XYZ file of C-alpha atoms in Angstrom:
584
model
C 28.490 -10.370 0.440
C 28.561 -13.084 -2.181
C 26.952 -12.816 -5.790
C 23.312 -13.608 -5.552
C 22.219 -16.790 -7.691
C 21.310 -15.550 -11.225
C 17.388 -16.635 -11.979
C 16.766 -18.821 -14.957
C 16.461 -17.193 -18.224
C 13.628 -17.468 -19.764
C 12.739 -17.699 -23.163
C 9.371 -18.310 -25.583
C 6.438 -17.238 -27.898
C 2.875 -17.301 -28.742
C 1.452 -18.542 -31.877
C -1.369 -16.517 -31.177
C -4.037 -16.612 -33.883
C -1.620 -16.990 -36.694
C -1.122 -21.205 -36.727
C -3.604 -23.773 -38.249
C -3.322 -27.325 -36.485
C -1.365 -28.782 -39.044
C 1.182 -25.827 -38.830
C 1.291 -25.752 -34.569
C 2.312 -29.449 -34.821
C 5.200 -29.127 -37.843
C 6.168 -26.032 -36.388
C 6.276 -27.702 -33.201
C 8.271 -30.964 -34.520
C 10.565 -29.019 -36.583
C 11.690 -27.111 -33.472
C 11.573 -29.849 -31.166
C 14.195 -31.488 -33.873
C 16.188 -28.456 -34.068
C 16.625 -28.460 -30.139
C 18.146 -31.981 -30.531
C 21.190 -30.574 -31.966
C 22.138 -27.696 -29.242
C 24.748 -28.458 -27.008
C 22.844 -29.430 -23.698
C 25.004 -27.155 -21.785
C 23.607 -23.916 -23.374
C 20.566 -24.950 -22.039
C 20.924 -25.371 -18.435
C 19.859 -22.026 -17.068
C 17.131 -21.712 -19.666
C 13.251 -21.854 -19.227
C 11.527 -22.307 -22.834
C 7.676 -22.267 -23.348
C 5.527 -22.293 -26.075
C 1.764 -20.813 -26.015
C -0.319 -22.383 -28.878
C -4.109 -22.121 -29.803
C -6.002 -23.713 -27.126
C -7.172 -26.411 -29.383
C -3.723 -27.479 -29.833
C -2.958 -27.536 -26.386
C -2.992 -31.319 -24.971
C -1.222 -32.422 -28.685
C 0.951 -29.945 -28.339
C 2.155 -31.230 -24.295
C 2.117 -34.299 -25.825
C 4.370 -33.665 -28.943
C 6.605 -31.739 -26.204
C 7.376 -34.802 -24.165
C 9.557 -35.912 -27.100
C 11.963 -32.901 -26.400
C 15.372 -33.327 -25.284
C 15.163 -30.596 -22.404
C 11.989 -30.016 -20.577
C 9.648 -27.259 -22.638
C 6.389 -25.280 -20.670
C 3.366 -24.758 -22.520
C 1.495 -22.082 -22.133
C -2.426 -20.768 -22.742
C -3.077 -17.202 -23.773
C -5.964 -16.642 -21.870
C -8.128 -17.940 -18.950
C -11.012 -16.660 -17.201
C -10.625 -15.469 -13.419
C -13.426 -18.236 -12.023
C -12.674 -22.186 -12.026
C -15.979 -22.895 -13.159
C -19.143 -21.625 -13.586
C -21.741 -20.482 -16.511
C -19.211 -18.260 -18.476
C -20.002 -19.459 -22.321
C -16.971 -19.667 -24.350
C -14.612 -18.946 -21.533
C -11.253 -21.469 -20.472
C -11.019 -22.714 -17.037
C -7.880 -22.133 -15.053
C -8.721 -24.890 -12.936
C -9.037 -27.015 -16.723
C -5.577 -25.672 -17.827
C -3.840 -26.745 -14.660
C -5.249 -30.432 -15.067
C -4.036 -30.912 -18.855
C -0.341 -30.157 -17.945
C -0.315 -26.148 -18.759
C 2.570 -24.257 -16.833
C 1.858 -20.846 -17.569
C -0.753 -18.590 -18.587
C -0.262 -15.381 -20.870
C -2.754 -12.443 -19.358
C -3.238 -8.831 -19.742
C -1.974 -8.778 -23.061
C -2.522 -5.057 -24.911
C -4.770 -6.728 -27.199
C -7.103 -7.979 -24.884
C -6.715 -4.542 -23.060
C -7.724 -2.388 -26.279
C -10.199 -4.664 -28.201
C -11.990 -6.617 -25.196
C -11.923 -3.905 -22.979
C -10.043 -5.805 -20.175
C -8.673 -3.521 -17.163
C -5.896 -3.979 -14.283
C -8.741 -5.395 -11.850
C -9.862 -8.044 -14.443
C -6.209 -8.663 -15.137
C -5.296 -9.216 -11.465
C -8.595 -11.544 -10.962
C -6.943 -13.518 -13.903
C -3.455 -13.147 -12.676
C -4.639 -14.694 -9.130
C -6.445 -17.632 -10.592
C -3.314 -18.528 -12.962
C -1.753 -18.673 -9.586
C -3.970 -20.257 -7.246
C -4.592 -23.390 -9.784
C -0.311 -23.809 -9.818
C 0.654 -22.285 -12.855
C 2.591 -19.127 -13.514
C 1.135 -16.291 -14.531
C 3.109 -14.569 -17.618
C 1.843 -10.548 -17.355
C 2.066 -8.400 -20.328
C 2.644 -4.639 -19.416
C 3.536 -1.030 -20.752
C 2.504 2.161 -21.006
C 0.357 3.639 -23.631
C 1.679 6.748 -24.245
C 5.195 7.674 -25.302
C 7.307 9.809 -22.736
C 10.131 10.314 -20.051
C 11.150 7.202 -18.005
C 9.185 8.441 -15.082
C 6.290 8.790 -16.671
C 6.259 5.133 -18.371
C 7.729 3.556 -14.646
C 4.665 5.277 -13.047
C 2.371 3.935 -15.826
C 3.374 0.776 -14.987
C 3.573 0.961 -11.228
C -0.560 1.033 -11.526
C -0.723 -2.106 -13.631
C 2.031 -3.659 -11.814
C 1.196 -3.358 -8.102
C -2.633 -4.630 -9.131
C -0.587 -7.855 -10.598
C 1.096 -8.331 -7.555
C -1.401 -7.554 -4.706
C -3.580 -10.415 -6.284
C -0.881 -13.381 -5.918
C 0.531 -14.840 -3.000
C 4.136 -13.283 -2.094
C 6.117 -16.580 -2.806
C 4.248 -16.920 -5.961
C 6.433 -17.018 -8.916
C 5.391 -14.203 -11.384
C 6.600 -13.247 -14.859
C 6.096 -9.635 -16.654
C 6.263 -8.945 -20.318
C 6.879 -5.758 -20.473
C 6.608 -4.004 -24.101
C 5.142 0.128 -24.805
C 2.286 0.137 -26.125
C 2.801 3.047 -27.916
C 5.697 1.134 -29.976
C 3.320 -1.657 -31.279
C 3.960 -1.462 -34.820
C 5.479 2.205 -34.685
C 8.002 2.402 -37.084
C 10.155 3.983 -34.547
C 10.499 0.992 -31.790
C 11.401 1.860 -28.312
C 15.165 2.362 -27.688
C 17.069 0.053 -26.075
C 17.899 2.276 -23.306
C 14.570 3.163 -22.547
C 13.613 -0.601 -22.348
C 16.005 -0.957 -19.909
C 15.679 2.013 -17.630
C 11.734 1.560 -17.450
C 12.624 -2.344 -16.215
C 15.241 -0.924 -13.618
C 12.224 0.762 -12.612
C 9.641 -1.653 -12.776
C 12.373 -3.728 -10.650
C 12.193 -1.082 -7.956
C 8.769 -0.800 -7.085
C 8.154 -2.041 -3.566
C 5.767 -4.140 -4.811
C 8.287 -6.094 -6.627
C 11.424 -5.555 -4.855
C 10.181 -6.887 -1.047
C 8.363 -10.094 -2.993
C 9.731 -13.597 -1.710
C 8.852 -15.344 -4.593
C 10.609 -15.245 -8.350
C 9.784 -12.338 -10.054
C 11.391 -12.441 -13.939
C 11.125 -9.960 -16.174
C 11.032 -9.967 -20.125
C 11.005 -7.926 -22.880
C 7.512 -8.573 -25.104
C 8.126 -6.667 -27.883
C 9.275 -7.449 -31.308
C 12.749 -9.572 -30.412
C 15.033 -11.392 -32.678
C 18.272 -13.091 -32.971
C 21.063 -10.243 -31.414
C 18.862 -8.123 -28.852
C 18.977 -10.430 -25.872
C 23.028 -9.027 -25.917
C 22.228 -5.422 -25.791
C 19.465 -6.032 -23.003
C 21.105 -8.866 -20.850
C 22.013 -6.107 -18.040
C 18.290 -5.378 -17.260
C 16.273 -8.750 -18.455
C 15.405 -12.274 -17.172
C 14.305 -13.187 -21.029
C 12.418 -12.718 -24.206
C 8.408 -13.410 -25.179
C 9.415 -13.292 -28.991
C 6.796 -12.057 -31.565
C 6.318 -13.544 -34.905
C 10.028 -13.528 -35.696
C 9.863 -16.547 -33.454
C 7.476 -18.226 -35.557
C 10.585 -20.034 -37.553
C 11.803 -22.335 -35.453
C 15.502 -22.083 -36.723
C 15.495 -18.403 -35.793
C 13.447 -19.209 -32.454
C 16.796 -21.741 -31.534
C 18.873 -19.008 -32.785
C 17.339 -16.839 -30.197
C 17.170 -19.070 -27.476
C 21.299 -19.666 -27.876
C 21.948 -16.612 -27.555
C 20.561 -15.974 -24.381
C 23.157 -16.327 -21.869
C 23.830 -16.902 -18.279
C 24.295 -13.628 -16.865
C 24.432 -12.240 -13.201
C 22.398 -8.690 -12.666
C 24.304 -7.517 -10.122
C 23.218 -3.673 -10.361
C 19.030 -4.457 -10.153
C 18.326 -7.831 -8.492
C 17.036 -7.541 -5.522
C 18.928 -8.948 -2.445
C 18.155 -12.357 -0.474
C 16.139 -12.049 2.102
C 18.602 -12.346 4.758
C 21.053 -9.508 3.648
C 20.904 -6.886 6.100
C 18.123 -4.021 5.443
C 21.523 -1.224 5.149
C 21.864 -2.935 2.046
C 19.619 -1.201 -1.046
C 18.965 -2.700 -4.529
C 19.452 0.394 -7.335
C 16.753 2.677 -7.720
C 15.670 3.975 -11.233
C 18.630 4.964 -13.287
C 20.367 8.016 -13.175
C 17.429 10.868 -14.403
C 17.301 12.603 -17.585
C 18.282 16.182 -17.109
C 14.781 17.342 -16.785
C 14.709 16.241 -12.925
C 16.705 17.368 -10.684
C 17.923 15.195 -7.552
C 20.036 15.635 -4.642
C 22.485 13.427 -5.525
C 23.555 12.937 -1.749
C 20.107 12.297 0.087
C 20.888 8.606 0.726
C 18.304 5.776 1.072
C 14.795 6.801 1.964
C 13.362 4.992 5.022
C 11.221 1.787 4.586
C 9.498 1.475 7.815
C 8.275 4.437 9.972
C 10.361 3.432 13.009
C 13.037 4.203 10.862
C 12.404 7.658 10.714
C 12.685 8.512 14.062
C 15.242 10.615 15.157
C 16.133 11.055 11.541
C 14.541 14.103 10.317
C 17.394 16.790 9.987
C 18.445 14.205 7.365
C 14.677 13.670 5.826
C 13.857 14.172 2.370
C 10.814 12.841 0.258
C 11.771 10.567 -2.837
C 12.014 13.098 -6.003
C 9.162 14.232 -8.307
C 8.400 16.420 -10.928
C 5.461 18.191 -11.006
C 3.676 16.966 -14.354
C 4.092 13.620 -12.515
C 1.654 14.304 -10.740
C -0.727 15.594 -12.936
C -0.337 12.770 -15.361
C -0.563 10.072 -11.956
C -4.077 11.880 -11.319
C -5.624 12.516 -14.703
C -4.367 8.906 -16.638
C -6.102 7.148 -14.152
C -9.223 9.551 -14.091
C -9.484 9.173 -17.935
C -8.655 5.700 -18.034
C -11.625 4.881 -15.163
C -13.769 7.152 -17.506
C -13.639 5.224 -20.364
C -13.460 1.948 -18.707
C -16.808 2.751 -16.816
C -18.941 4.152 -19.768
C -19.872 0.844 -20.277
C -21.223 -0.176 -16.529
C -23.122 -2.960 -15.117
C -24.454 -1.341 -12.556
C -24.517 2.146 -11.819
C -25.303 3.070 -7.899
C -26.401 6.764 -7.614
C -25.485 8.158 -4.099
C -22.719 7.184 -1.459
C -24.438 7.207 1.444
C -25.025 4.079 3.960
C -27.330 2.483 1.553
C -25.504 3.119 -1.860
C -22.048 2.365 -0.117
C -24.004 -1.283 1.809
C -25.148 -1.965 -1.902
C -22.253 -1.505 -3.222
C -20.582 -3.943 -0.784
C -22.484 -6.820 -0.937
C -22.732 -6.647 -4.902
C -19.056 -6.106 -5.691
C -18.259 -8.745 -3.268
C -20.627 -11.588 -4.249
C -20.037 -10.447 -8.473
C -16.359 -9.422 -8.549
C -17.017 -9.685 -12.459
C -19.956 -7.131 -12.526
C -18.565 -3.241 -13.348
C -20.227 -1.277 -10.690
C -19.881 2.914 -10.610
C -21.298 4.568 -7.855
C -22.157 8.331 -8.308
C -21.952 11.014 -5.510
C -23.019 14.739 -5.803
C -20.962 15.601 -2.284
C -16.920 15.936 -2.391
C -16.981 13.707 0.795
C -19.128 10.486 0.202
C -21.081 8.995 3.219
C -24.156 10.985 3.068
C -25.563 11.773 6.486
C -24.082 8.984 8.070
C -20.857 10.674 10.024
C -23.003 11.568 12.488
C -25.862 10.191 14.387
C -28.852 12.262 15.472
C -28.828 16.479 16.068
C -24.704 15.753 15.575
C -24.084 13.629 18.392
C -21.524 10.883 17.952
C -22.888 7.310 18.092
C -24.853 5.735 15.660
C -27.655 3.410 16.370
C -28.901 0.249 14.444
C -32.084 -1.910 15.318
C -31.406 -5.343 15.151
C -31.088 -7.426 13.080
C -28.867 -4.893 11.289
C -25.781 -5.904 13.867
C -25.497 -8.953 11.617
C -23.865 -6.162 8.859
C -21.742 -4.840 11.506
C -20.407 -8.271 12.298
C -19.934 -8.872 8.196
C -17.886 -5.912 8.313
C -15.973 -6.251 11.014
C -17.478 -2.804 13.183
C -17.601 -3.286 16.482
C -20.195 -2.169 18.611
C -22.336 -2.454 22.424
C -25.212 -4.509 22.301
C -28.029 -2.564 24.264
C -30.770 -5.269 23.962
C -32.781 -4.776 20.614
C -30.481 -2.322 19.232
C -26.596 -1.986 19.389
C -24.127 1.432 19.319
C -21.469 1.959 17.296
C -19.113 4.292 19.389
C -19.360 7.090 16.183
C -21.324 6.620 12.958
C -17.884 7.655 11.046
C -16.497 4.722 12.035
C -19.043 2.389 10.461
C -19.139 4.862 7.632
C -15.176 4.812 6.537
C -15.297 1.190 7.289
C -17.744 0.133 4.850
C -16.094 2.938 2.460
C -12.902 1.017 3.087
C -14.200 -1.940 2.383
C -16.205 -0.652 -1.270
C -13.203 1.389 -2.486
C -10.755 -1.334 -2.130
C -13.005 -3.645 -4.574
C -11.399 -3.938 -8.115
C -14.313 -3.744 -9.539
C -16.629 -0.742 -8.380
C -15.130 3.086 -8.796
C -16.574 5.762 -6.880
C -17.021 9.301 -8.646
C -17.236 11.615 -5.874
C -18.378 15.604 -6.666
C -20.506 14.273 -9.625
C -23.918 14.412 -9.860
C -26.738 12.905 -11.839
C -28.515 15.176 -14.131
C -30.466 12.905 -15.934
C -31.441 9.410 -17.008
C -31.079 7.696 -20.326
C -34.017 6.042 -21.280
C -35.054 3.197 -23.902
C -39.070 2.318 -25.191
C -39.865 -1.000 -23.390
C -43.618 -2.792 -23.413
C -43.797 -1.150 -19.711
C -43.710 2.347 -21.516
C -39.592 3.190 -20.949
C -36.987 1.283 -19.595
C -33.945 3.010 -17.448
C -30.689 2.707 -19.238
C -27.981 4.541 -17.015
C -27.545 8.063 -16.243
C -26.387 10.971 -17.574
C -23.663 12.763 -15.156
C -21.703 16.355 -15.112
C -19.185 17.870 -12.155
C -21.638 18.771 -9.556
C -20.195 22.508 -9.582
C -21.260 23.003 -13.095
C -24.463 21.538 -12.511
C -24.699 24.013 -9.779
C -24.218 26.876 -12.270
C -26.233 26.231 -15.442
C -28.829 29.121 -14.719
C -25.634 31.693 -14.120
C -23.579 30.069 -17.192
C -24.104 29.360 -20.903
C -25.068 25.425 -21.817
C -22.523 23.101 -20.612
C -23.576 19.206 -21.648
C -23.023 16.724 -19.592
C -21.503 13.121 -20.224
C -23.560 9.727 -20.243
C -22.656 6.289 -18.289
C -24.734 3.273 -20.292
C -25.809 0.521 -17.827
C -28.605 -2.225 -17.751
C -29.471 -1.543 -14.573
C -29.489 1.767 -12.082
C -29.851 1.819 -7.973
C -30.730 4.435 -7.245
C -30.161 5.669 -3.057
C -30.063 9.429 -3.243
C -32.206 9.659 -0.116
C -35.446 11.994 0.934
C -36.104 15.331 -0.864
C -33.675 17.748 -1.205
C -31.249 19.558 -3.619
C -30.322 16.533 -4.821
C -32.301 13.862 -3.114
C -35.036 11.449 -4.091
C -33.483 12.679 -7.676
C -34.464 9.840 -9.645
C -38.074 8.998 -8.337
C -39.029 13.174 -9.426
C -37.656 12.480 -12.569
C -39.911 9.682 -13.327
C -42.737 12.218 -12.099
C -41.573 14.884 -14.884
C -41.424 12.443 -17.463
C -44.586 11.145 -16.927
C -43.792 7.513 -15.891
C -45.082 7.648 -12.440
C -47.919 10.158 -11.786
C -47.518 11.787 -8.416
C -44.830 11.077 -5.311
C -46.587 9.925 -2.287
C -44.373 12.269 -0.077
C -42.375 11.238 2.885
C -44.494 11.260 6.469
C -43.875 11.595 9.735
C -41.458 9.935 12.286
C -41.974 6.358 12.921
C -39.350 4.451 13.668
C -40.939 1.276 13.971
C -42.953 1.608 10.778
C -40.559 3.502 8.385
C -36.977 0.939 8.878
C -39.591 -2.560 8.228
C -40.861 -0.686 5.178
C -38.279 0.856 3.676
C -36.301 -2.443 3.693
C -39.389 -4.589 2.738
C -39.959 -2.174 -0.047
C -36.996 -1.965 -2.029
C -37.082 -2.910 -5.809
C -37.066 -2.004 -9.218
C -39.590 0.939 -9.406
C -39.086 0.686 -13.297
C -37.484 -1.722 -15.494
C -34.012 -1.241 -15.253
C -34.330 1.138 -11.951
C -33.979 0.300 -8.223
C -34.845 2.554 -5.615
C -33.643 2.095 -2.244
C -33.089 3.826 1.056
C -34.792 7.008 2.102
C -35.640 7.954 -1.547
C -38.605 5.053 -1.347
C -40.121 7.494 1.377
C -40.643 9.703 -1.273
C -42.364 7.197 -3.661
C -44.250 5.075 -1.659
C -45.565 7.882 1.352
C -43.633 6.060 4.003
C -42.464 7.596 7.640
C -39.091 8.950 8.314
C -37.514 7.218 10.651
C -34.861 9.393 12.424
C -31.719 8.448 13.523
C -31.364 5.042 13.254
C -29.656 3.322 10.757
C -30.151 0.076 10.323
C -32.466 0.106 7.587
C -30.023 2.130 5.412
C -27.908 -1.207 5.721
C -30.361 -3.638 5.141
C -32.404 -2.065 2.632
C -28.736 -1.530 -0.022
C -28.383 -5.459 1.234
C -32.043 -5.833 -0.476
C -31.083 -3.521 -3.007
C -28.046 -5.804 -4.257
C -30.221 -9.020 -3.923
C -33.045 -7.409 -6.246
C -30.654 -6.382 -8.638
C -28.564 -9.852 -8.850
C -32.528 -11.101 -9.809
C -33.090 -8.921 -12.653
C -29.533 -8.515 -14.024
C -29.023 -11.052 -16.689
C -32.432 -9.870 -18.012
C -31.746 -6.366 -18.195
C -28.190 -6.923 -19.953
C -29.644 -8.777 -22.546
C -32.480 -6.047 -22.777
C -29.695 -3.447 -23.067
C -27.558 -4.981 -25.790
C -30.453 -4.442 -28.278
């Protein structure tokens, strides 16, 4: 097989905050000057770019024109939409026009003092791409640790990145620890490289047609490009780079260098043939040494298993895969926009049709149950098919579950199917988490001119909720939000939760009580009668029998849809005014 075609180096800083105007444009003709006077030829397999201040971007693709070899500029920052009423935020769609080429995102200071997260990253990371500019993705992990541990950090951040771009799409990662940001013990140069031998073998990288180059993001200077050139496509240089002579000193030192050991293969080299995995292990895990590559495809493990193995783990990676994420999802969601209280077919409809149409919105849905879904596996007396009046088949059609129309009302073959679909469907949003086996003890409250105002919920495991007669006090945690939905369903251990609460606390008098079956009355009023109970509260599904005296309706479920489909369009109405009632 011949040597694959090395990719471009690539090579470049931010100014960040740092520059005035006068400054960007010296620093930018002193460098441009200095450029002059490198031998062209040390330049030919070199990308450079420079990411100014955004109000020095069209002078500064201007002043770049003047350069002897072509130079990118960058932006650090865009918002994920082209357009729309986001005050003070850039436009992708505005960088592409001006002449930008790529667009800095994810960056650990955005992560830790704006609160961004891997989905808001990837909605960034996808509109970099889709407006034709490259998207230029720091990553790292947080905490300091084995190579397994920061590779698996990564893998989270990494296959979000990915999954949001086209596959040809040219990508570039910055990858820096976190944890080494202004440590005075920096990462070792060993562990930079075996975490990007790593980061090079994730499937989500490895099986990509388009470019993927990886730098180093951390604090770079003249003479470390030569001691990571076996692992690297290139340096994002910190404020060393900020003096142009030492930026060109940098930039000539990069060489042209094959990575034969982790580049991934053409396309057309024959699947026997395997880019490296992750470099030999430390001593802590043990691996067969022998096992061979692991099958890609499931076809390929047919007939193979006296020869299978599983890929190698140690047990605390586990733990830390489970519990990061948990923690990291905790703290991200304390701070919701919405906060959906139930799972069931009119939390998990709500929860559709408002992470879809507001991918920017937070959205946490709470469920007491291990298994979400509520009483919608089943249809009625645990038979199999579910039934939904019409016009409810128009969600079935929106979510792609078939069904037999029978006239006025159509069959879905089982209710489980509609209910892991739309689950499916919810859970795969960036933007909404599910907390399953938690339950909502309580709701935080603010003094409004309507006598209180709901201002999220206050949440413990559901076992330990279950316990607190038998147990001394355990408190429980608190999720803020400007606005609650709540879908908990009719009375019960834990139904109708939040409309007896406002009973006990003396917002609401007395609960109307749920009546008797009617089918035809209960699904038009239920879905006619879904709102916001109390400022800042929604109430929705069977839960509104409870509050209004409405019929039950039985098994039929098409006003469990319809009324989260309400629910979501009541909420989008009152939103902006409840935020800016809950930043006070």
């Amino acid at each position: 097989m011949s040597n694959p075609t090395p990719r471009r180096r690539l090579v470049g800083l931010s100014t960040k905050m740092y520059f005035s105007l006068q400054r960007t444009r010296e620093f930018t003709d002193s460098f441009i000057s200095k450029l002059a006077a490198v031998p062209q030829e040390l330049l030919s397999n070199i990308d450079i770019f420079i990411i100014p201040d955004f109000i020095s971007l069209t002078n500064i693709i201007a002043q770049l024109e003047l350069s002897p070899v072509p130079i990118w500029t960058g932006a650090q920052d865009c918002h994920w939409e082209d357009q729309g009423a986001f005050t003070g935020e850039v436009s992708p769609s505005v960088l592409s026009s001006a002449g930008v080429k790529l667009v800095e995102v994810g960056h650990a200071e955005r992560r830790r003092i704006f609160g961004e997260d891997d989905a808001m990253i990837a909605k960034k990371t996808a509109a970099v791409s889709r407006n034709g500019m490259i998207p230029l993705v720091c990553i790292g992990e947080r905490t300091p640790g084995d190579v397994y541990a920061a590779v698996d950090e990564c893998r989270v951040q990494v296959d979000a990145i990915m999954s949001s771009v086209a596959d040809e799409a040219e990508v570039v990662l910055a990858y820096e620890p976190v944890w080494a940001i202004g440590a005075s013990q920096p990462a070792g140069e060993k562990h930079i490289l075996d975490v990007v031998s790593g980061i090079r073998g994730l499937d989500s990288v490895k099986t990509r047609t388009g470019t993927t180059r990886v730098l180093y993001g951390g604090s770079a200077g003249p003479g470390l490009y030569e001691k990571l050139k076996t692992g690297l496509d290139g340096l994002f240089l910190g404020r060393f780079g900020h003096d142009p002579q030492q930026f060109i000193k940098t930039i000539q030192e990069v060489p042209t260098y094959i990575i034969r050991s982790i580049m991934s293969p053409p396309a057309a080299v024959s699947p026997t043939q395997h880019t490296a995995e992750l470099v030999k292990p430390v001593s802590k895990l043990a691996v067969a040494q022998n096992q061979g590559p692991l099958a890609k495809t499931v076809s390929e493990m047919h007939g193979q298993w006296d020869s299978f193995t599983f890929a190698p783990i140690r047990e605390s990676q586990v733990s830390r895969a489970m519990t990061r994420r948990y923690f990291e999802d905790l703290d991200s969601y304390a701070e919701s926009d919405i906060v959906i209280i139930g799972a069931g077919s009119c939390g998990l409809s709500t929860a559709y049709v408002l992470g879809t149409q507001r991918p920017d919105l937070k959205i946490a849905i709470i469920e007491a149950s291990v298994s979400p879904g509520g009483g919608a596996w089943l249809g009625g007396q645990l038979f199999s098919a579910m039934v939904m009046r019409k016009p409810a088949d128009a969600f079935l059609r929106e979510i792609g579950v078939p069904y037999e129309d029978e006239g006025n009302y159509v069959v879905v073959k089982h209710a489980a199917l509609f209910t892991s679909t739309i689950m499916a469907k919810v859970l795969q949003l960036p933007n909404v988490k599910l907390f399953n086996a938690t339950c909502v003890e309580d709701l935080v409250t603010r003094p409004s001119a309507e006598g209180v105002r709901i201002a999220g919920v206050v949440t413990n495991w559901t076992l330990v909720s279950m316990h607190h007669d038998d147990q001394s006090c355990m408190d429980p945690n608190t999720i803020n939000a400007p606005l609650v939905i709540s879908t908990t369903g009719h009375d019960g251990p834990m139904g109708a939760f939040c409309v007896k609460r406002l009973v006990s606390m003396g917002r609401i008098e007395k609960l109307g009580g749920m009546r008797g079956l009617d089918m035809n009355r209960a699904e038009d009023a239920i879905v006619k009668n879904t709102r916001e109970v109390v400022p800042g509260l929604i109430v929705g599904g069977m839960e509104l029998s409870e509050i209004d005296g409405a019929n039950r309706m039985g098994p039929t479920f098409g006003a469990m849809a319809l009324s989260g489909v309400k629910a979501a369009e009541e909420a989008l109405k009152v939103f902006e005014t409840r935020r800016k009632e809950n930043a006070i």
